[in-house]
Coordinates of C-alpha atoms and ligand atoms in Angstrom, one line a residue:
X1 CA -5.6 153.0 -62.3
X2 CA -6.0 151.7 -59.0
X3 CA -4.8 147.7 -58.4
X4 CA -7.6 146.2 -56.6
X5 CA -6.1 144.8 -53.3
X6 CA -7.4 141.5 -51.7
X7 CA -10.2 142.2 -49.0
X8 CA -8.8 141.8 -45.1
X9 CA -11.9 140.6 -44.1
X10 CA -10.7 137.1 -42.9
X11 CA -10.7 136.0 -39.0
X12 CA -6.7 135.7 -39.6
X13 CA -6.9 139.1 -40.8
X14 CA -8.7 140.5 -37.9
X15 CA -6.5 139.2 -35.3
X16 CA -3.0 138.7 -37.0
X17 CA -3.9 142.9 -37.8
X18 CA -4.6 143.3 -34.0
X19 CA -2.1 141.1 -32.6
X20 CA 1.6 140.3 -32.9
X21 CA 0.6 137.2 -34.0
X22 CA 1.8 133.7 -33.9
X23 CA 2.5 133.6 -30.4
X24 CA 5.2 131.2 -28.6
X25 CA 1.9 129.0 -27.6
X26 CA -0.4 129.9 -30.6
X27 CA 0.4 128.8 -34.3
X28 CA -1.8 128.4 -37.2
X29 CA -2.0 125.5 -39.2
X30 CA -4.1 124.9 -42.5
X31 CA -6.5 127.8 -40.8
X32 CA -6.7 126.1 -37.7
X33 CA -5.4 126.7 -34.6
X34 CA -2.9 124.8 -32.7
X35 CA -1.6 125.0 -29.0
X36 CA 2.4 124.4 -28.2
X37 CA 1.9 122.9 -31.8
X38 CA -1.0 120.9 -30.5
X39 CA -3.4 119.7 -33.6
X40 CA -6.5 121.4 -31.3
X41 CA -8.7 120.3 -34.1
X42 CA -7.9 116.5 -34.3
X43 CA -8.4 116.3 -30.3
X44 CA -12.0 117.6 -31.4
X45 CA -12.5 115.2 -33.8
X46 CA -11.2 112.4 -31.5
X47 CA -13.3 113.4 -28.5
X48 CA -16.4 115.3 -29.4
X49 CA -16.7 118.8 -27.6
X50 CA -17.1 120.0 -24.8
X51 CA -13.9 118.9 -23.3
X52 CA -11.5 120.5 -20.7
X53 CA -7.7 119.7 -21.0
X54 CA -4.8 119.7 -19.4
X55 CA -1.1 120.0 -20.9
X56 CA 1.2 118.7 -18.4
X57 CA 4.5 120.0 -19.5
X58 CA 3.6 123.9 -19.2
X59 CA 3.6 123.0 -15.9
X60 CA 7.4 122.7 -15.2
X61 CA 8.3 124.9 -17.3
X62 CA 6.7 127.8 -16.0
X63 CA 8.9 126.2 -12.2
X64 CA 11.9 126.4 -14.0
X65 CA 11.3 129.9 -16.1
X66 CA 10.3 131.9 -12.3
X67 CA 13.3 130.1 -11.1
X68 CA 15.3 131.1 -13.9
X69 CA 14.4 134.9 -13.2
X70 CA 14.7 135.0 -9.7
X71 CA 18.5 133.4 -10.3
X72 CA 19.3 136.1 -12.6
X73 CA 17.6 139.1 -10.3
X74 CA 19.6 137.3 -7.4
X75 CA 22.9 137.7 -9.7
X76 CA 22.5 141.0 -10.8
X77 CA 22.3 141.9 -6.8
X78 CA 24.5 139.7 -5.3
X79 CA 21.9 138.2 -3.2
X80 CA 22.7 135.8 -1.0
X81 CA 19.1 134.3 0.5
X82 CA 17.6 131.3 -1.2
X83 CA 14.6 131.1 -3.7
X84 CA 11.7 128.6 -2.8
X85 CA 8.8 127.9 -5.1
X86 CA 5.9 126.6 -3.6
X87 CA 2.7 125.8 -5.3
X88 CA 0.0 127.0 -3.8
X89 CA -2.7 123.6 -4.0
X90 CA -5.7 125.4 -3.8
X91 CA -5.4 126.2 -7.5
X92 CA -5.6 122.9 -8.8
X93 CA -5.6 119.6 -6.7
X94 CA -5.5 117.1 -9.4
X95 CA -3.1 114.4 -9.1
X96 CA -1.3 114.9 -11.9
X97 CA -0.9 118.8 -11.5
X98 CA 0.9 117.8 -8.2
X99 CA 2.6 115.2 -9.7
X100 CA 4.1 117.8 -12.4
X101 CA 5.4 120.1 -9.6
X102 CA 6.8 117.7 -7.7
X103 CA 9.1 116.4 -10.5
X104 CA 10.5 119.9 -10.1
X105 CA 11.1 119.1 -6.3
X106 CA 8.8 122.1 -5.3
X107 CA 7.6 123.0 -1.7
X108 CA 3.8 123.4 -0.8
X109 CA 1.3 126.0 0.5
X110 CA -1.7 124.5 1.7
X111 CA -4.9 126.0 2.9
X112 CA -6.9 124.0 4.8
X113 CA -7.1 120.2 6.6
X114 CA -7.6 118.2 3.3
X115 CA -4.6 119.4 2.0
X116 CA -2.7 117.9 4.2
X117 CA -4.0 114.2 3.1
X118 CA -3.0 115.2 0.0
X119 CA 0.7 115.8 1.0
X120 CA 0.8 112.3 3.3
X121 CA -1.1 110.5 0.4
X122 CA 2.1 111.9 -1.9
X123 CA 4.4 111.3 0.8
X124 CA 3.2 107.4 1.2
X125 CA 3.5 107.0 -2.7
X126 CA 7.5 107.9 -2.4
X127 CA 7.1 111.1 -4.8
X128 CA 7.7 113.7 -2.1
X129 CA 10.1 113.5 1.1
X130 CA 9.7 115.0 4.4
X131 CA 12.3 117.8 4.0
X132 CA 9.8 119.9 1.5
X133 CA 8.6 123.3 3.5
X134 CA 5.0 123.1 3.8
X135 CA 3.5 126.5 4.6
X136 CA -0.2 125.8 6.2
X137 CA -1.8 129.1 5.3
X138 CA -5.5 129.1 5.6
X139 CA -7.7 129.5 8.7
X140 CA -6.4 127.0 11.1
X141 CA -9.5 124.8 12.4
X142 CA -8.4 121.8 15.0
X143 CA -8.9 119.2 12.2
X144 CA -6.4 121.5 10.7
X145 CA -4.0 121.3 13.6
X146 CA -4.1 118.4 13.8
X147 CA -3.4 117.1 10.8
X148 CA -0.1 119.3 10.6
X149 CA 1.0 117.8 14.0
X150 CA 0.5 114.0 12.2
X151 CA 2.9 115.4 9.5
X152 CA 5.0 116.3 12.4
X153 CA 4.6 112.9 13.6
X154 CA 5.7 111.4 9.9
X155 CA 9.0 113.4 10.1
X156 CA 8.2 116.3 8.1
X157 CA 10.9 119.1 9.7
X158 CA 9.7 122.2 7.6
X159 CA 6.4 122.8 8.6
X160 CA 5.7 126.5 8.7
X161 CA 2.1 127.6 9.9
X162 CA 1.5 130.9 9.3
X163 CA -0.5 132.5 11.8
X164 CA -3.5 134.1 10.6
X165 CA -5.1 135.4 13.7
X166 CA -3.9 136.1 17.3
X167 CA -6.7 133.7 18.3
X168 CA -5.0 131.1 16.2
X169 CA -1.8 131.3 17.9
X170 CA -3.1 130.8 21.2
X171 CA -4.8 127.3 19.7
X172 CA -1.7 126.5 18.1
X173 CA 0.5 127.1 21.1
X174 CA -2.3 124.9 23.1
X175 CA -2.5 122.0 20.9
X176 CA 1.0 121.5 19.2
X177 CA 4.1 120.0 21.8
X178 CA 6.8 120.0 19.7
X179 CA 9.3 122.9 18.5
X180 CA 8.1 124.7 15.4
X181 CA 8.7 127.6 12.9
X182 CA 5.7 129.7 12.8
X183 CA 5.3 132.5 10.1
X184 CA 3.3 135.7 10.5
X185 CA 0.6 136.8 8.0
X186 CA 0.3 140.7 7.7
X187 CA -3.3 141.6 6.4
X188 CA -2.4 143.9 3.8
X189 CA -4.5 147.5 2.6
X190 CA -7.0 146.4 0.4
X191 CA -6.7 148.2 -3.5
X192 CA -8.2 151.5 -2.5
X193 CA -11.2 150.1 -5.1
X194 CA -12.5 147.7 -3.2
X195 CA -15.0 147.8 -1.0
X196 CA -12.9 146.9 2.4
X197 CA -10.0 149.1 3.4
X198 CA -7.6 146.5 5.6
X199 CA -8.0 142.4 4.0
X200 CA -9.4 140.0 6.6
X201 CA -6.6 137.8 6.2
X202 CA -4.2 138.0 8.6
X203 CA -3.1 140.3 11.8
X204 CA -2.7 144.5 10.8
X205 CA 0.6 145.8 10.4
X206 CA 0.7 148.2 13.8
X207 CA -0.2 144.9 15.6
X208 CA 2.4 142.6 14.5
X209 CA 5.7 143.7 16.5
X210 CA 3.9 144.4 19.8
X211 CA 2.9 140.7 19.2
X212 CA 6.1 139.4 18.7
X213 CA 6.8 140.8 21.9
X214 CA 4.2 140.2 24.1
X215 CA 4.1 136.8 22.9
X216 CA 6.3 135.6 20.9
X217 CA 9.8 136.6 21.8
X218 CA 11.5 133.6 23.7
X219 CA 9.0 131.6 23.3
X220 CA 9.8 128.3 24.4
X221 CA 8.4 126.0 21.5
X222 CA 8.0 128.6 18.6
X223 CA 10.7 130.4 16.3
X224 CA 9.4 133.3 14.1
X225 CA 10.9 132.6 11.2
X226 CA 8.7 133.7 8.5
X227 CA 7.2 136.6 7.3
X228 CA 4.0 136.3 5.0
X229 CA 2.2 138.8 2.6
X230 CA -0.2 138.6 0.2
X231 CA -1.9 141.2 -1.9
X232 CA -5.2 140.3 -3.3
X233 CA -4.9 141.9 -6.7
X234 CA -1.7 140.0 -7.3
X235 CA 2.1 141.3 -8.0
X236 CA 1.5 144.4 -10.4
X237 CA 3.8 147.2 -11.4
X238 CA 1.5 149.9 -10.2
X239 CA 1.5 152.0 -6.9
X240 CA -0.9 150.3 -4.9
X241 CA 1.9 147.2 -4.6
X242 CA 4.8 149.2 -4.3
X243 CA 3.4 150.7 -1.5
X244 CA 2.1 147.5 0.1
X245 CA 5.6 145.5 -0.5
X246 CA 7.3 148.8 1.6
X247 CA 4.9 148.4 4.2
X248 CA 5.5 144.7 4.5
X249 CA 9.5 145.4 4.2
X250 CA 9.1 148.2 7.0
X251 CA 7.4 145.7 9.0
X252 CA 10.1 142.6 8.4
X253 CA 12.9 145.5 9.5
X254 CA 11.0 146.3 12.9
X255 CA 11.0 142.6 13.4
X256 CA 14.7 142.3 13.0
X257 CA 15.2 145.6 15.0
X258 CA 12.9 143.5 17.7
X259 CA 15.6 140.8 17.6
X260 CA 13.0 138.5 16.0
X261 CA 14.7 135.2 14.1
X262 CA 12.5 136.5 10.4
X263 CA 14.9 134.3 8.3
X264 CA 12.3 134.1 5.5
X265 CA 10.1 136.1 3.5
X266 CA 7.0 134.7 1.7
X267 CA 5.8 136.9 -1.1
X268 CA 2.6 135.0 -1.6
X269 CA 0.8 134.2 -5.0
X270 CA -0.7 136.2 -7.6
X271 CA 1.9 136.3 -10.7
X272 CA -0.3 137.4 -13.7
X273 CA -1.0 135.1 -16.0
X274 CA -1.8 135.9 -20.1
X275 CA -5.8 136.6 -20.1
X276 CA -5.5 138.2 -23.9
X277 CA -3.3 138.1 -26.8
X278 CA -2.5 141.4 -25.5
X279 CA -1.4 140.5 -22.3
X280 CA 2.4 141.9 -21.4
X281 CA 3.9 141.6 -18.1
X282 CA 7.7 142.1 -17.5
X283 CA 8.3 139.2 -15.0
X284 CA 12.5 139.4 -14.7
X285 CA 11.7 143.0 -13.9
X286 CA 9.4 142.6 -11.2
X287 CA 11.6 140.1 -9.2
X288 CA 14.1 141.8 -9.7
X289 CA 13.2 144.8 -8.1
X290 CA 11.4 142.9 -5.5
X291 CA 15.0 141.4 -4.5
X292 CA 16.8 144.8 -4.8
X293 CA 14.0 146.2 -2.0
X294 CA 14.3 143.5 0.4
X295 CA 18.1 143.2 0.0
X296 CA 18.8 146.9 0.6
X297 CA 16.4 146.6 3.7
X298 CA 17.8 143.7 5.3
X299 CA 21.4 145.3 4.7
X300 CA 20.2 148.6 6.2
X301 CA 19.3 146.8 9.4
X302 CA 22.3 144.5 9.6
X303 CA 20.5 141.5 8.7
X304 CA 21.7 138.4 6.3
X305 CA 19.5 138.3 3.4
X306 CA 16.4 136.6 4.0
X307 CA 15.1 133.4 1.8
X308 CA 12.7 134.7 -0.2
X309 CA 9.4 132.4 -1.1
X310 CA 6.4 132.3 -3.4
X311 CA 2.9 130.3 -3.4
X312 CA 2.3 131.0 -7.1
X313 CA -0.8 128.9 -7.9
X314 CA -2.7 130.4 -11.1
X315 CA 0.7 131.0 -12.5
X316 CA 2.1 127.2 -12.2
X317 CA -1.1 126.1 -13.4
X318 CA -3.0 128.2 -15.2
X319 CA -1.9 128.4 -18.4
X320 CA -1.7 124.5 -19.0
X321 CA -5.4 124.4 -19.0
X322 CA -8.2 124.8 -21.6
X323 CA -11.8 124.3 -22.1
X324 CA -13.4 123.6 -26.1
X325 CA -16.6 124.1 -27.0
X326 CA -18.9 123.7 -30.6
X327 CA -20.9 126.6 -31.6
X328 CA -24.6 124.8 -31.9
X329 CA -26.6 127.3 -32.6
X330 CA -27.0 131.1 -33.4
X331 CA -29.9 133.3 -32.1
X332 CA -30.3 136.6 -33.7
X333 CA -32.4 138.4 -31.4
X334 CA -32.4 142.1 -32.8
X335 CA -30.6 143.4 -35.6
X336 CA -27.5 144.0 -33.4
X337 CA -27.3 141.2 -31.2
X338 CA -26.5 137.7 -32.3
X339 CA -26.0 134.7 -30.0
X340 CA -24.0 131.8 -30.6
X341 CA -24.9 129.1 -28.1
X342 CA -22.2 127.0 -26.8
X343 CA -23.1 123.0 -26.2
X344 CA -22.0 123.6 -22.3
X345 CA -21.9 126.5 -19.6
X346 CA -19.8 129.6 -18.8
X347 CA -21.1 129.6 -15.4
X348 CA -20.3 126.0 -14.2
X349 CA -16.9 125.2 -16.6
X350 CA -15.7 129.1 -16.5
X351 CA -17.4 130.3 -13.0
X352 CA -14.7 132.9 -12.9
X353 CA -16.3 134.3 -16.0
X354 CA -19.4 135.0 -14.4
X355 CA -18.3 135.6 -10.2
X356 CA -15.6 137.7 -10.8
X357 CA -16.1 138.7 -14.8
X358 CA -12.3 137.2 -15.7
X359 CA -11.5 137.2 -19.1
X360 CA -9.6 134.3 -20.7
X361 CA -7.8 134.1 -24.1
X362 CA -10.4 133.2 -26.4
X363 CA -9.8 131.8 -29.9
X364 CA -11.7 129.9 -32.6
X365 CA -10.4 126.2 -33.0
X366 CA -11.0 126.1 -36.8
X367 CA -12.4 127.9 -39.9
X368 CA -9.7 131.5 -39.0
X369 CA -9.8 131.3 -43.2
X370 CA -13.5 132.3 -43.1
X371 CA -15.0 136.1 -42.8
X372 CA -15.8 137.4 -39.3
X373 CA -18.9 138.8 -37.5
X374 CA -19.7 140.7 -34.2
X375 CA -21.2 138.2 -31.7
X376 CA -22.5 137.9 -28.1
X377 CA -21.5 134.0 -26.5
X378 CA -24.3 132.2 -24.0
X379 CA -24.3 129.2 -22.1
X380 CA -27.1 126.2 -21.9
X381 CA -28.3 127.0 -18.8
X382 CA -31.4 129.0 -18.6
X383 CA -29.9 131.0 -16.5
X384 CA -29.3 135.2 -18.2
X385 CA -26.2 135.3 -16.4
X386 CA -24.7 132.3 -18.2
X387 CA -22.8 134.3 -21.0
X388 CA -19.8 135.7 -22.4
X389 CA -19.1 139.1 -24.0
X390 CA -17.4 142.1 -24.3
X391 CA -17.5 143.1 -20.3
X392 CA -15.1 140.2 -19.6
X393 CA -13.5 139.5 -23.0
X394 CA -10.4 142.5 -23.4
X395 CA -13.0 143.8 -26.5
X396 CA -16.2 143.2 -28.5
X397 CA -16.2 139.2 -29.3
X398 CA -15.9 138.3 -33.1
X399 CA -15.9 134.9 -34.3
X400 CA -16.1 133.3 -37.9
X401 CA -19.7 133.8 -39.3
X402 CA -22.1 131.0 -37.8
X403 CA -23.1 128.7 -40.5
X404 CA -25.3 125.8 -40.2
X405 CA -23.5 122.8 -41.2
X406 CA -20.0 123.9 -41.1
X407 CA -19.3 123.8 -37.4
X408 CA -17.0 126.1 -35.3
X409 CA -15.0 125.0 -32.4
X410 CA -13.9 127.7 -29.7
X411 CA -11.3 127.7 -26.8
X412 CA -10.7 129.5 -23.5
X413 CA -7.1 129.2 -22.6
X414 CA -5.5 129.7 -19.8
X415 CA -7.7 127.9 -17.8
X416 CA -6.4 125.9 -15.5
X417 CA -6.6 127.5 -12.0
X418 CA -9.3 127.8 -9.5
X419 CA -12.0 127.1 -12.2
X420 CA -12.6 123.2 -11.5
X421 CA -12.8 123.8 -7.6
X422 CA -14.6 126.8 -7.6
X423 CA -17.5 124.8 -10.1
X424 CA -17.6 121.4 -8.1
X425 CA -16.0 119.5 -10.2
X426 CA -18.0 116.8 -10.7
X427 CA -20.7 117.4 -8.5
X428 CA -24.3 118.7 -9.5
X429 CA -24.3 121.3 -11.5
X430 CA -26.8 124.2 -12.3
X431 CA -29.6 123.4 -14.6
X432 CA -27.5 119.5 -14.2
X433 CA -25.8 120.6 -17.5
X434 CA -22.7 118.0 -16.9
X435 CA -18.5 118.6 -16.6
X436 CA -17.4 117.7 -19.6
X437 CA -15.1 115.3 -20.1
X438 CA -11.1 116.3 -19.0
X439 CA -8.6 115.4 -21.4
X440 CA -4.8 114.9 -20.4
X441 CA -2.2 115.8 -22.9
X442 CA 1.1 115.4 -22.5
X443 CA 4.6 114.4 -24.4
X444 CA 6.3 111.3 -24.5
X445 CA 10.3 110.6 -24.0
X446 CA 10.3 111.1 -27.5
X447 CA 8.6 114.5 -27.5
X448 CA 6.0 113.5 -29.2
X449 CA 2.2 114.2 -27.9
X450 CA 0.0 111.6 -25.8
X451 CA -3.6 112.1 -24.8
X452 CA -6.3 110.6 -22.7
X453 CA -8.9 110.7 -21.0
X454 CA -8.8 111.7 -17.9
X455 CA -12.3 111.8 -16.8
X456 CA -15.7 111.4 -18.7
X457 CA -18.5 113.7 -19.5
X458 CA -20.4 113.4 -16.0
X459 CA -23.2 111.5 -16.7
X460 CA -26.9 111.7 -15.3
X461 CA -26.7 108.6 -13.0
X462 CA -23.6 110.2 -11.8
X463 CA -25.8 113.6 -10.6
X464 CA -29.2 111.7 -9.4
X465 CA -26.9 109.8 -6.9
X466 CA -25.4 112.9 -5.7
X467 CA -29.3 114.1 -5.5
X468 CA -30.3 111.0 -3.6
X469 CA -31.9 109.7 -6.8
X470 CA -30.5 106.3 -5.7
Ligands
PLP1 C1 -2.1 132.9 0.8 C2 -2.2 132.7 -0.7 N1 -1.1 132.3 -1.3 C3 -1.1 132.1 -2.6 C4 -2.3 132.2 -3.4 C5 -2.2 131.9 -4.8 O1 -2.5 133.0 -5.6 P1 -2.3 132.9 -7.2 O2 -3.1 131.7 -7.7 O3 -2.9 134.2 -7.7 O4 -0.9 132.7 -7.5 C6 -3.4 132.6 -2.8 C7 -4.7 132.8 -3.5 O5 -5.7 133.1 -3.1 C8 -3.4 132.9 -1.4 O6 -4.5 133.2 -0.7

């Protein structure tokens, strides 16, 4: 006689059968799902959906976990340059994103003029001091250049700008009087996918040591002291970087062989963050092959080992962020594809999702007790582009069945770079379907967890003023 065994047929089935599941930041609760033990359904209840959020205290730890590993990789070699986190700006600006990183005494990577008012804002409110490094990356534009001499001009003593171009030298050299470091971008091979072969960004490896000594060695006002690379598809264990962080190594020990003063080497951005359950990344390892390569380099040409830096933006911020939505609808519109309409848009909350087809962690809020079912996601806007499916999500999208008057809450996590300046945040919006409203949480001396709101659902009078409706 066979024992009839219960039916797996559950959303929790499905993914705690797919996944090692609970995760450090995922835990169920009564069927729903919670975030760093965050009741995500209650936040729904107390706010209505859509809603962005951001959860402060990811922030600093994910400062203190890279510093953790690069202390350990700098152990295990006997290392003896210094480790500098910098947050890269660009991927989030928000106040309070700044404000996080700065409790953790970071330096800053900045990429354009604005920035800059950001730092002397910061600096006139007492919560960061004028011995930070600020690395001006970015294309340097005289409003630019001028703006990093006024931080000159308030006292700031570590101001690195990393030359781009050798157009942007000369500019440099013309407009700034006083004695400054200056770093050197190297344009990097593109991925041998992509559709350039050498990046755009910065000067071309054969280029860079004739430079130095056409024009930089013994220059009166500028010391060489950086060295900056940046790989568009981010820090991966695969080939393509290897090869890339050799090339820039190579080009760090010509420098020194040049008798060029390269006391620093900036690694750039792009740590991965987790886009799926499945996401696995060995971090410790990574750094701490990184540091082995640039120590046994520098040693091989005599040279002390060089501070090492990082602009990690998406990877600071990134995973504090999320976006909810409701389920408001279903559209079946052939027997195999069903489409449950979210009350907002991919394309103006998530534009990644639809520019560069990113895929974020996706997870019901609620109802994980309930049976599952195949679906396709779509946006409000009219526009057929506005959707979400298997091409960016790691598989085919299932959800808990659609039903009526039981509704179902969704998240994207992992949300919280790039996203809100790459949409306008704020500003008008295709098909004016508004930003929702941005929810802060965060915890309390007591550990326990505050919210608020940050910024309302942008409303219509907001839009028609931007439109000239006035
Ligand atoms: C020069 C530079 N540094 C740092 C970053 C940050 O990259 P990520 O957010 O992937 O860490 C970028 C991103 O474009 C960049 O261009």
């Amino acid at each position: 006689m066979y024992e009839s065994k219960p039916m797996k047929n559950k959303y929790r089935d499905l993914i705690e059968q797919t996944f090692d599941f609970p995760q450090a930041e995922f835990q169920l609760a009564d069927n729903q799902l919670h975030f760093h033990h965050i009741d995500l359904n209650a936040l729904v209840k107390k706010y209505g959906t859509p809603f962005k959020f951001s959860y402060l205290p990811v922030i600093g730890e994910k400062i203190d976990l890279c510093r953790q590993w690069f202390q350990n990789a700098f152990e295990e070699h006997n290392y003896k340059g210094k480790y500098h986190y910098s947050y890269c700006t660009k991927s989030s600006h928000f106040d309070f994103v700044l404000k996080e990183c700065l409790k953790k005494q970071v330096n800053i990577e900045t990429s354009s003029a604005f920035d800059i008012d950001i730092i002397i804002y910061l600096f006139n409110q007492g919560l960061l001091n004028d011995d930070i490094y600020v690395l001006c990356n970015g294309y340097k534009t005289k409003e630019y250049i001028l703006k990093i001499a006024e931080l000159i001009d308030l006292g700031f003593h570590r101001i690195i700008p990393i030359i781009d171009s050798f157009d942007e030298f000369e500019i440099l050299d013309e407009m700034i009087d006083t004695p400054l470091e200056i770093g050197i971008r190297i344009a990097s091979e593109e991925d041998p996918k992509f559709e350039f072969y050498t990046s755009r960004l910065g000067i071309g490896y054969k280029d860079i040591v004739p430079f130095f000594k056409k024009r930089l060695k013994g220059h009166p006002k500028f010391k060489v002291s950086m060295l900056h690379f940046f790989v568009n598809t981010g820090i991966r264990d695969n080939a393509y970087y290897w090869n890339e962080l050799r090339k820039f190594i190579n080009v760090y020990t010509d420098l020194i062989k040049a008798d060029a003063p390269i006391c620093h080497l900036d690694i750039g951005g792009g740590f991965p963050i987790k886009n799926s359950l499945a996401f696995e990344f060995d971090y410790q390892y990574m750094i701490t092959e990184i540091v082995a390569q640039i120590k046994q380099e520098a040693e091989s040409v005599g040279a002390e080992h060089p501070n090492i830096f990082t602009e990690f933006g998406s990877f600071t911020v990134a995973e504090s962020g999320g976006t909810i939505y409701s389920v408001v609808n279903q559209k079946k519109q052939n027997d195999k594809e069903q489409w449950n309409m979210i009350d907002s848009s991919f394309m103006t909350t998530l534009p990644d999702t639809w520019a560069i087809n990113k895929r974020f962690v996706m997870l019901p809020i609620n109802r994980w007790g309930d049976k599952y079912e195949r679906v396709f996601l779509g946006g409000m806007t009219c526009d057929s582009d506005d959707y979400y499916n298997s091409e960016q999500h790691i598989n085919a999208i299932y959800l808990p069945e659609f039903k009526m008057n039981d509704p179902l809450y969704i998240g994207f996590f992992n949300t919280g770079a790039y996203q809100e300046s790459i949409s306008g945040y704020g500003g008008i919006k295709h098909c004016l379907i508004p930003s929702p409203k941005h929810i802060i949480i965060d915890k309390d001396e007591n550990g326990a967890f505050t919210d608020y709101v940050y910024r309302e659902e942008q409303t219509s009078q907001d839009m028609l003023q931007v439109l000239g409706y006035r």
